[in-house]
Coordinates of C-alpha atoms and ligand atoms in Angstrom, one line a residue:
M236 CA 21.7 -1.6 -9.6
S237 CA 19.4 0.5 -11.7
N238 CA 15.8 -0.5 -12.6
K239 CA 16.8 -0.7 -16.3
T240 CA 19.7 -3.2 -15.6
L241 CA 17.4 -5.2 -13.4
R242 CA 14.7 -5.4 -16.0
I243 CA 17.3 -6.4 -18.6
I244 CA 18.6 -9.2 -16.3
F245 CA 15.1 -10.4 -15.7
I246 CA 14.2 -10.5 -19.4
L247 CA 17.4 -12.2 -20.3
S248 CA 17.0 -14.8 -17.6
V249 CA 13.4 -15.6 -18.7
V250 CA 14.6 -15.9 -22.3
C251 CA 17.5 -18.1 -21.3
A252 CA 15.2 -20.3 -19.1
I253 CA 12.8 -20.7 -22.0
L254 CA 15.6 -21.6 -24.5
T255 CA 17.1 -24.1 -22.0
I256 CA 13.8 -25.8 -21.5
A257 CA 13.1 -25.9 -25.2
T258 CA 16.6 -27.3 -25.9
Q259 CA 16.2 -29.9 -23.2
F260 CA 12.9 -31.0 -24.7
F261 CA 14.4 -31.2 -28.1
L262 CA 17.4 -33.2 -26.9
I263 CA 15.2 -35.6 -25.0
K264 CA 13.1 -36.2 -28.1
K265 CA 16.2 -36.7 -30.2
A266 CA 17.6 -39.1 -27.6
Y267 CA 14.4 -41.1 -27.5
E268 CA 14.4 -41.4 -31.3
L269 CA 18.0 -42.5 -31.2
E270 CA 17.2 -45.2 -28.6
K271 CA 14.5 -46.4 -30.9
T272 CA 16.7 -46.5 -33.9
T273 CA 19.5 -48.3 -32.0
F274 CA 16.9 -50.8 -30.8
N275 CA 15.6 -51.3 -34.3
T276 CA 19.2 -51.8 -35.7
H277 CA 20.1 -54.4 -33.1
V278 CA 16.9 -56.3 -33.5
T279 CA 17.2 -56.3 -37.3
I280 CA 20.8 -57.7 -37.0
A281 CA 19.7 -60.3 -34.5
L282 CA 16.7 -61.4 -36.6
K283 CA 18.8 -61.5 -39.8
N284 CA 21.4 -63.8 -38.0
V285 CA 18.6 -66.0 -36.9
A286 CA 17.2 -66.3 -40.4
V287 CA 20.7 -67.1 -41.8
H288 CA 21.1 -69.9 -39.2
L289 CA 17.7 -71.3 -40.0
L290 CA 18.3 -71.3 -43.7
K291 CA 21.7 -72.8 -43.3
M292 CA 20.3 -75.6 -41.2
N293 CA 17.9 -76.4 -44.1
N294 CA 20.9 -76.1 -46.6
N295 CA 19.3 -73.1 -48.1
F296 CA 21.8 -70.4 -49.1
S297 CA 19.5 -67.9 -50.7
Q298 CA 19.9 -64.1 -50.2
V299 CA 18.7 -62.8 -46.8
D300 CA 18.7 -59.1 -47.7
S301 CA 15.5 -57.3 -46.8
I302 CA 13.8 -60.3 -45.3
V303 CA 13.3 -58.5 -42.0
S304 CA 10.6 -55.9 -41.9
Q305 CA 9.4 -53.7 -39.1
V306 CA 5.6 -53.7 -39.3
E307 CA 5.1 -51.7 -36.1
D308 CA 7.5 -50.1 -33.6
N309 CA 7.5 -53.3 -31.6
F310 CA 6.6 -55.9 -34.2
Y311 CA 9.0 -57.5 -36.7
T312 CA 8.4 -60.2 -39.3
V313 CA 11.1 -62.4 -40.9
R314 CA 10.3 -64.1 -44.3
V315 CA 12.1 -67.3 -44.3
N316 CA 10.2 -69.1 -47.0
D317 CA 11.4 -72.5 -45.6
K318 CA 10.6 -74.9 -42.8
I319 CA 10.8 -73.3 -39.3
D320 CA 11.5 -75.5 -36.3
S321 CA 9.9 -73.6 -33.4
T322 CA 12.3 -75.0 -30.7
V323 CA 15.4 -74.1 -32.8
L324 CA 13.9 -70.7 -33.5
E325 CA 13.3 -70.0 -29.8
T326 CA 16.9 -71.0 -28.9
L327 CA 18.4 -68.9 -31.8
L328 CA 16.3 -65.9 -31.0
K329 CA 17.3 -65.9 -27.3
R330 CA 20.9 -66.2 -28.2
E331 CA 21.0 -63.5 -30.9
L332 CA 18.9 -61.0 -29.1
N333 CA 21.1 -61.5 -26.0
T334 CA 24.3 -61.0 -28.1
Q335 CA 22.8 -57.7 -29.4
Q336 CA 22.1 -56.6 -25.7
I337 CA 18.3 -56.7 -26.3
K338 CA 17.3 -57.8 -22.8
I339 CA 13.6 -57.5 -22.9
D340 CA 10.6 -59.9 -23.0
F341 CA 9.4 -60.9 -26.4
E342 CA 6.8 -63.1 -28.1
I343 CA 7.5 -65.5 -31.0
L344 CA 4.9 -66.2 -33.6
V345 CA 5.3 -68.7 -36.5
Y346 CA 2.9 -68.2 -39.3
D347 CA 1.8 -71.1 -41.6
C348 CA 1.0 -69.9 -45.0
E349 CA -0.8 -73.1 -46.1
S350 CA -3.3 -73.0 -43.3
E351 CA -3.1 -69.2 -42.8
N352 CA -2.9 -69.8 -39.1
V353 CA -0.4 -69.0 -36.3
K354 CA 1.0 -72.5 -35.7
F355 CA 3.3 -71.6 -32.9
R356 CA 3.2 -68.8 -30.4
K357 CA 5.2 -68.4 -27.2
Y358 CA 5.9 -65.6 -24.8
I359 CA 9.6 -65.5 -23.7
S360 CA 10.1 -63.7 -20.4
L361 CA 13.4 -62.8 -18.9
N362 CA 11.6 -63.2 -15.7
K363 CA 10.6 -66.9 -15.8
T364 CA 7.3 -66.5 -13.9
E365 CA 5.8 -64.6 -16.7
E366 CA 6.4 -67.3 -19.3
N367 CA 2.7 -67.9 -19.9
S368 CA 1.4 -64.4 -19.8
D369 CA -1.1 -63.7 -22.4
I370 CA 0.0 -60.7 -24.3
I371 CA -2.1 -59.7 -27.3
P372 CA 0.1 -59.9 -30.4
A373 CA 0.1 -57.5 -33.2
K374 CA -1.9 -58.6 -36.2
F375 CA -0.1 -60.6 -38.9
P376 CA 0.2 -58.5 -42.1
K377 CA -1.7 -60.1 -44.9
N378 CA 0.6 -59.0 -47.7
L379 CA 3.3 -61.4 -46.5
K380 CA 1.0 -64.4 -47.1
E381 CA 3.0 -66.0 -49.9
N382 CA 6.1 -66.7 -47.7
N383 CA 6.6 -68.8 -44.6
Y384 CA 7.7 -66.5 -41.9
F385 CA 8.0 -65.9 -38.2
A386 CA 7.4 -62.8 -36.2
V387 CA 8.8 -61.3 -33.0
H388 CA 6.7 -59.0 -30.9
F389 CA 8.1 -56.8 -28.0
P390 CA 5.1 -56.0 -25.9
H391 CA 7.0 -54.0 -23.3
L392 CA 9.1 -51.9 -25.7
D393 CA 7.9 -48.5 -24.4
T394 CA 8.8 -49.5 -20.8
F395 CA 12.2 -50.6 -22.0
L396 CA 12.9 -47.3 -23.9
N397 CA 11.7 -45.3 -21.0
K398 CA 14.2 -47.1 -18.7
E399 CA 16.9 -46.3 -21.1
M400 CA 15.9 -42.6 -20.8
I401 CA 16.5 -42.5 -17.0
T402 CA 19.7 -40.4 -17.2
W403 CA 17.8 -37.9 -19.3
G404 CA 15.1 -37.7 -16.6
F405 CA 17.8 -37.1 -14.0
S406 CA 19.4 -34.3 -16.0
S407 CA 16.0 -32.7 -16.6
L408 CA 15.4 -32.8 -12.8
V409 CA 18.8 -31.1 -12.2
L410 CA 17.9 -28.5 -14.8
F411 CA 14.5 -27.9 -13.2
L412 CA 16.2 -27.5 -9.8
F413 CA 18.7 -25.0 -11.3
L414 CA 15.8 -23.0 -12.8
V415 CA 13.9 -22.9 -9.5
I416 CA 17.1 -21.7 -7.8
L417 CA 17.6 -19.0 -10.5
A418 CA 14.0 -17.9 -10.2
Y419 CA 14.4 -17.6 -6.4
A420 CA 17.7 -15.6 -6.8
I421 CA 16.0 -13.2 -9.2
F422 CA 13.0 -12.9 -6.8
T423 CA 15.4 -12.2 -3.9
I424 CA 17.2 -9.5 -5.9
F425 CA 13.9 -7.7 -6.6
R426 CA 12.9 -8.0 -3.0
Q427 CA 16.2 -6.6 -1.8
K428 CA 15.9 -3.8 -4.3
R429 CA 12.5 -2.9 -3.1
L430 CA 13.7 -3.0 0.5
S431 CA 16.6 -0.7 -0.3
E432 CA 14.3 1.7 -2.0
I433 CA 12.0 1.7 1.0
Q434 CA 14.9 2.3 3.3
K435 CA 16.1 5.2 1.1
D436 CA 12.6 6.7 1.2
F437 CA 12.4 6.2 5.0
V438 CA 15.7 8.1 5.5
N439 CA 14.6 10.9 3.1
N440 CA 11.3 11.2 4.9
M441 CA 12.9 11.2 8.3
T442 CA 15.4 13.9 7.2
H443 CA 12.6 16.0 5.9
E444 CA 10.6 15.6 9.2
F445 CA 13.5 16.5 11.4
K446 CA 14.9 19.3 9.3
T447 CA 12.1 21.8 9.6
P448 CA 11.7 21.8 13.4
L449 CA 15.5 21.8 13.8
A450 CA 15.8 24.9 11.5
T451 CA 13.0 26.6 13.5
I452 CA 14.8 25.9 16.8
K453 CA 18.0 27.1 15.4
I454 CA 16.6 30.4 14.2
S455 CA 14.7 31.0 17.5
S456 CA 17.8 30.3 19.6
E457 CA 19.8 32.7 17.4
V458 CA 17.2 35.3 18.3
L459 CA 17.3 34.4 22.0
K460 CA 21.1 34.9 21.9
N461 CA 20.6 38.6 21.4
P462 CA 21.1 40.2 24.9
N463 CA 18.5 43.0 24.0
I464 CA 15.7 40.4 24.0
I465 CA 15.6 40.7 27.8
N466 CA 14.0 44.1 27.2
N467 CA 11.2 42.5 25.2
P468 CA 9.7 39.8 27.4
E469 CA 6.8 39.2 25.0
R470 CA 9.1 38.3 22.1
L471 CA 11.3 36.2 24.5
L472 CA 8.3 34.2 25.6
N473 CA 7.2 33.8 22.0
Y474 CA 10.5 32.4 20.8
A475 CA 10.9 30.2 24.0
T476 CA 7.4 28.8 23.2
I477 CA 8.4 28.1 19.6
I478 CA 11.5 26.2 20.8
S479 CA 9.4 24.3 23.4
N480 CA 6.7 23.4 20.8
E481 CA 9.2 22.3 18.2
T482 CA 11.2 20.2 20.8
E483 CA 7.9 18.6 21.8
H484 CA 7.2 17.9 18.2
L485 CA 10.6 16.4 17.7
T486 CA 10.3 14.3 20.8
H487 CA 6.9 13.1 19.6
Q488 CA 8.4 12.1 16.2
V489 CA 11.3 10.3 17.8
E490 CA 8.8 8.5 20.1
R491 CA 6.8 7.5 17.1
V492 CA 9.8 6.1 15.2
L493 CA 10.9 4.2 18.3
Q494 CA 7.4 2.8 18.7
M495 CA 7.3 1.7 15.1
A496 CA 10.7 0.1 15.4
K497 CA 9.4 -1.8 18.4
S498 CA 6.3 -2.8 16.4
G499 CA 8.7 -4.4 13.9
R500 CA 9.2 -7.1 16.5
D501 CA 5.5 -7.9 16.0
V502 CA 4.7 -8.1 19.8
I503 CA 3.8 -5.2 22.0
S504 CA 3.0 -5.7 25.6
L505 CA -0.4 -4.2 26.4
N506 CA -1.6 -2.7 29.7
K507 CA -5.3 -3.5 29.6
E508 CA -7.9 -1.5 31.5
W509 CA -11.6 -0.9 31.2
V510 CA -12.1 2.3 29.2
E511 CA -15.2 4.2 28.2
L512 CA -15.0 5.1 24.5
Q513 CA -16.8 8.4 24.2
P514 CA -14.8 10.4 26.8
M515 CA -11.5 9.0 25.4
L516 CA -12.5 10.1 21.9
E517 CA -13.6 13.5 23.1
E518 CA -10.3 14.0 24.9
I519 CA -8.3 13.2 21.7
I520 CA -10.5 15.3 19.4
D521 CA -11.0 18.4 21.6
K522 CA -7.3 18.6 22.5
T523 CA -5.7 18.2 19.1
Y524 CA -7.9 17.6 16.1
K525 CA -10.8 20.0 16.6
P526 CA -8.5 23.1 16.6
L527 CA -6.4 21.7 13.7
I528 CA -9.4 20.9 11.5
R529 CA -11.2 24.2 12.4
S530 CA -8.1 26.1 11.4
R531 CA -8.4 24.5 8.0
G532 CA -12.1 25.4 7.8
G533 CA -13.3 21.8 8.2
D534 CA -15.3 19.9 10.7
I535 CA -15.3 16.7 12.7
K536 CA -18.3 14.8 14.0
V537 CA -18.8 11.9 16.3
Q538 CA -21.8 9.6 16.0
M539 CA -22.4 7.1 18.8
L540 CA -24.8 4.3 17.6
C541 CA -24.7 2.8 21.1
N542 CA -24.8 4.5 24.5
S543 CA -21.9 4.2 26.9
I544 CA -19.5 1.8 25.1
H545 CA -17.0 0.2 27.5
F546 CA -14.1 -2.1 26.4
E547 CA -10.9 -3.6 27.8
V548 CA -8.0 -2.1 25.9
D549 CA -4.6 -0.5 26.3
K550 CA -5.7 3.1 26.5
L551 CA -2.4 4.6 25.4
H552 CA -2.0 2.5 22.3
L553 CA -5.7 2.8 21.3
K554 CA -5.3 6.6 21.6
N555 CA -2.3 6.4 19.3
V556 CA -4.3 4.2 16.8
I557 CA -7.2 6.7 16.7
G558 CA -4.6 9.6 16.5
N559 CA -2.8 7.9 13.6
L560 CA -6.1 7.5 11.6
L561 CA -7.2 11.0 12.3
D562 CA -3.7 12.3 11.4
N563 CA -4.0 10.6 8.0
A564 CA -7.6 11.8 7.5
V565 CA -6.4 15.4 7.9
K566 CA -3.0 14.9 6.1
Y567 CA -4.4 13.3 3.0
C568 CA -7.1 15.8 2.4
K569 CA -6.6 18.7 0.0
N570 CA -9.9 20.5 0.7
K571 CA -11.5 21.4 4.0
P572 CA -11.5 18.2 6.0
S573 CA -14.8 16.7 6.9
I574 CA -14.4 13.8 9.2
L575 CA -17.1 11.5 10.6
I576 CA -16.4 9.1 13.4
T577 CA -19.0 6.4 13.9
C578 CA -18.9 4.1 16.9
N579 CA -21.0 1.0 17.5
E580 CA -21.2 -2.2 19.6
E581 CA -22.5 -5.4 18.1
K582 CA -22.1 -8.9 19.5
D583 CA -19.4 -7.8 21.9
I584 CA -17.3 -6.2 19.1
I585 CA -16.7 -2.5 19.2
S586 CA -16.3 -0.8 15.9
I587 CA -14.8 2.7 15.3
S588 CA -15.0 4.0 11.8
I589 CA -13.2 7.1 10.6
K590 CA -14.5 8.4 7.3
D591 CA -12.8 11.3 5.5
N592 CA -13.3 13.3 2.3
G593 CA -9.6 13.1 1.4
I594 CA -7.7 12.2 -1.8
G595 CA -8.7 8.5 -1.4
I596 CA -6.6 5.5 -2.3
S597 CA -6.6 3.6 -5.6
K598 CA -7.5 -0.1 -5.8
E599 CA -4.0 -1.2 -6.7
N600 CA -2.5 0.6 -3.7
L601 CA -5.2 -0.3 -1.2
P602 CA -3.8 -3.8 -0.4
H603 CA -0.4 -2.4 0.5
V604 CA -1.2 0.5 2.8
F605 CA -0.7 -1.7 5.9
D606 CA 2.8 -2.8 4.8
R607 CA 5.7 -1.5 6.9
F608 CA 7.3 1.6 5.3
Y609 CA 4.7 1.6 2.5
R610 CA 3.8 5.1 1.2
I611 CA 1.7 5.5 -1.9
P612 CA 4.2 6.6 -4.6
T613 CA 3.9 10.3 -5.5
G614 CA 7.0 10.6 -7.6
N615 CA 9.6 12.8 -6.1
L616 CA 7.1 15.1 -4.5
H617 CA 7.1 14.7 -0.7
D618 CA 4.5 17.3 0.1
V619 CA 2.9 15.2 2.9
K620 CA 5.3 14.0 5.6
G621 CA 5.3 10.5 7.0
F622 CA 7.3 7.3 7.4
G623 CA 4.8 4.8 6.0
L624 CA 4.6 3.1 9.4
G625 CA 1.4 4.5 10.9
L626 CA -1.1 2.1 9.4
N627 CA 1.2 -0.9 10.0
Y628 CA 1.3 0.1 13.7
V629 CA -2.5 0.6 13.7
R630 CA -3.1 -2.9 12.3
L631 CA -0.6 -4.4 14.7
I632 CA -2.3 -2.9 17.8
C633 CA -5.8 -4.0 16.5
K634 CA -4.5 -7.6 16.0
Q635 CA -2.8 -7.5 19.5
H636 CA -6.2 -6.7 20.9
G637 CA -7.7 -9.7 19.0
G638 CA -9.4 -7.3 16.5
D639 CA -8.8 -6.2 13.0
I640 CA -9.0 -3.2 10.6
K641 CA -10.7 -2.8 7.3
V642 CA -10.4 -0.1 4.7
S643 CA -12.5 1.1 1.8
S644 CA -11.7 4.0 -0.4
E645 CA -12.4 5.8 -3.6
V646 CA -9.9 8.1 -5.3
E647 CA -10.9 11.8 -5.0
K648 CA -13.9 10.9 -2.8
G649 CA -12.4 9.8 0.5
S650 CA -11.5 6.8 2.6
E651 CA -13.0 4.9 5.5
F652 CA -10.9 3.0 8.0
C653 CA -12.9 0.9 10.4
I654 CA -11.3 -0.9 13.4
F655 CA -12.9 -3.8 15.3
I656 CA -11.9 -4.5 18.9
P657 CA -13.5 -7.2 21.1
K658 CA -15.2 -5.8 24.1
K659 CA -13.3 -8.1 26.5
F660 CA -9.7 -8.9 25.9
K661 CA -9.2 -12.7 25.3
R662 CA -6.3 -14.0 27.3
Ligands
ADP980 P1 2.4 7.8 6.5 O1 3.3 8.1 7.5 O2 3.0 7.9 5.1 O3 1.1 8.6 6.6 P2 0.8 5.4 6.9 O4 1.2 4.0 7.2 O5 -0.1 6.1 7.9 O6 2.1 6.2 6.6 O7 0.0 5.4 5.6 C1 0.5 4.7 4.5 C2 0.0 5.4 3.2 O8 -1.4 5.2 3.0 C3 0.3 6.9 3.2 O9 1.5 7.2 2.6 C4 -0.9 7.4 2.3 O10 -0.4 7.4 1.0 C5 -2.0 6.3 2.4 N1 -3.1 6.8 3.3 C6 -3.2 6.5 4.6 N2 -4.3 7.1 5.1 C7 -4.9 7.7 4.1 C8 -6.1 8.4 4.0 N3 -7.0 8.6 5.0 N4 -6.4 8.9 2.7 C9 -5.6 8.7 1.7 N5 -4.5 8.0 1.7 C10 -4.1 7.5 2.9

């Protein structure tokens, strides 16, 4: 799948998710309003029926249209303009509200226009124990003063409506879960894509790394096939040395890849021994790096801030670690390499810092350099060979020793990698 298709899928998914969430909110709002309207309609019908019954009992057959008004969401007044028997009113209200499926606590208030007082007030609870609870009623509206009327107050209307919305809550939860799964699926696609790119890069790099020595070996062996070469022992030795060196180089590369593959399992068994740092460093530098750096007109210096540093480490792995860091310091330097190694011992922690004057690493790439297979993107230009495994191995070995590695770098100025290893290995 191309990057463009992936980007389109991602954008479309985000847009769809936003639209789905917005639609869900809109539907929930609409459903809530509908619940409220339905409640209002049922209550109005029930109250109208109550009023009709009350008037009929008083032999009053006047019009009952628009005698019910909703003063607030949960407060209704009914203008009866006639005598109101509170006991009859209570019975009628219970019956009519029940018929309309309004199963919720309510409060009855009967207003006496003569005395301008509430002459009867009762809280009716579906749960009998709450019969006397003192719920603050809504205020009686003054403009209805000229008529005798009663009012019904539903103090728990919000709770009732919220309960009615439970199915919507459940559907929102399902939608939310679906969106989380979708986000996870997209994240997995991106991760897989990155992994497959890394894998492709790795195969490319490996092919590059093996191609050159193999080509050299092939050419040299072609030369050796010539029977006349026997007459020229110097040339013969030369080509045999080339083959031997390239084979060694290839073996070293294969060894490195195998080592990295092993490091992927995140545990390496260490053979600890007491080692003196300075001679080990000199051995690595003098044998390989001094000649290499000198051939490029550069220099390498070692600065010991403490005399005779000894520590308990796996010598072979630690040599590989230092070798990897020095390899990088030389590889990622376009000018004459100038490398400074500083060693110190403080509070039983040995630090080895390798500072170069190379191309440096930008801030956004710096946190990733220790990731497996990570190579700083250089477009399609593979001028510096590598597998993106070296620093990952270096960090693993440091951690296995109970230590750590830190890096600081500035583009075009250089980088400094500093490893910290405890003097004594903690078992
Ligand atoms: P590689 O085999 O590619 O060198 P590493 O794991 O050793 O793999 O390094 C990861 C990446 O970090 C490299 O591809 C390189 O871009 C960057 N890097 C490592 N060391 C240095 C350095 N001393 N200077 C600049 N860049 C570096």
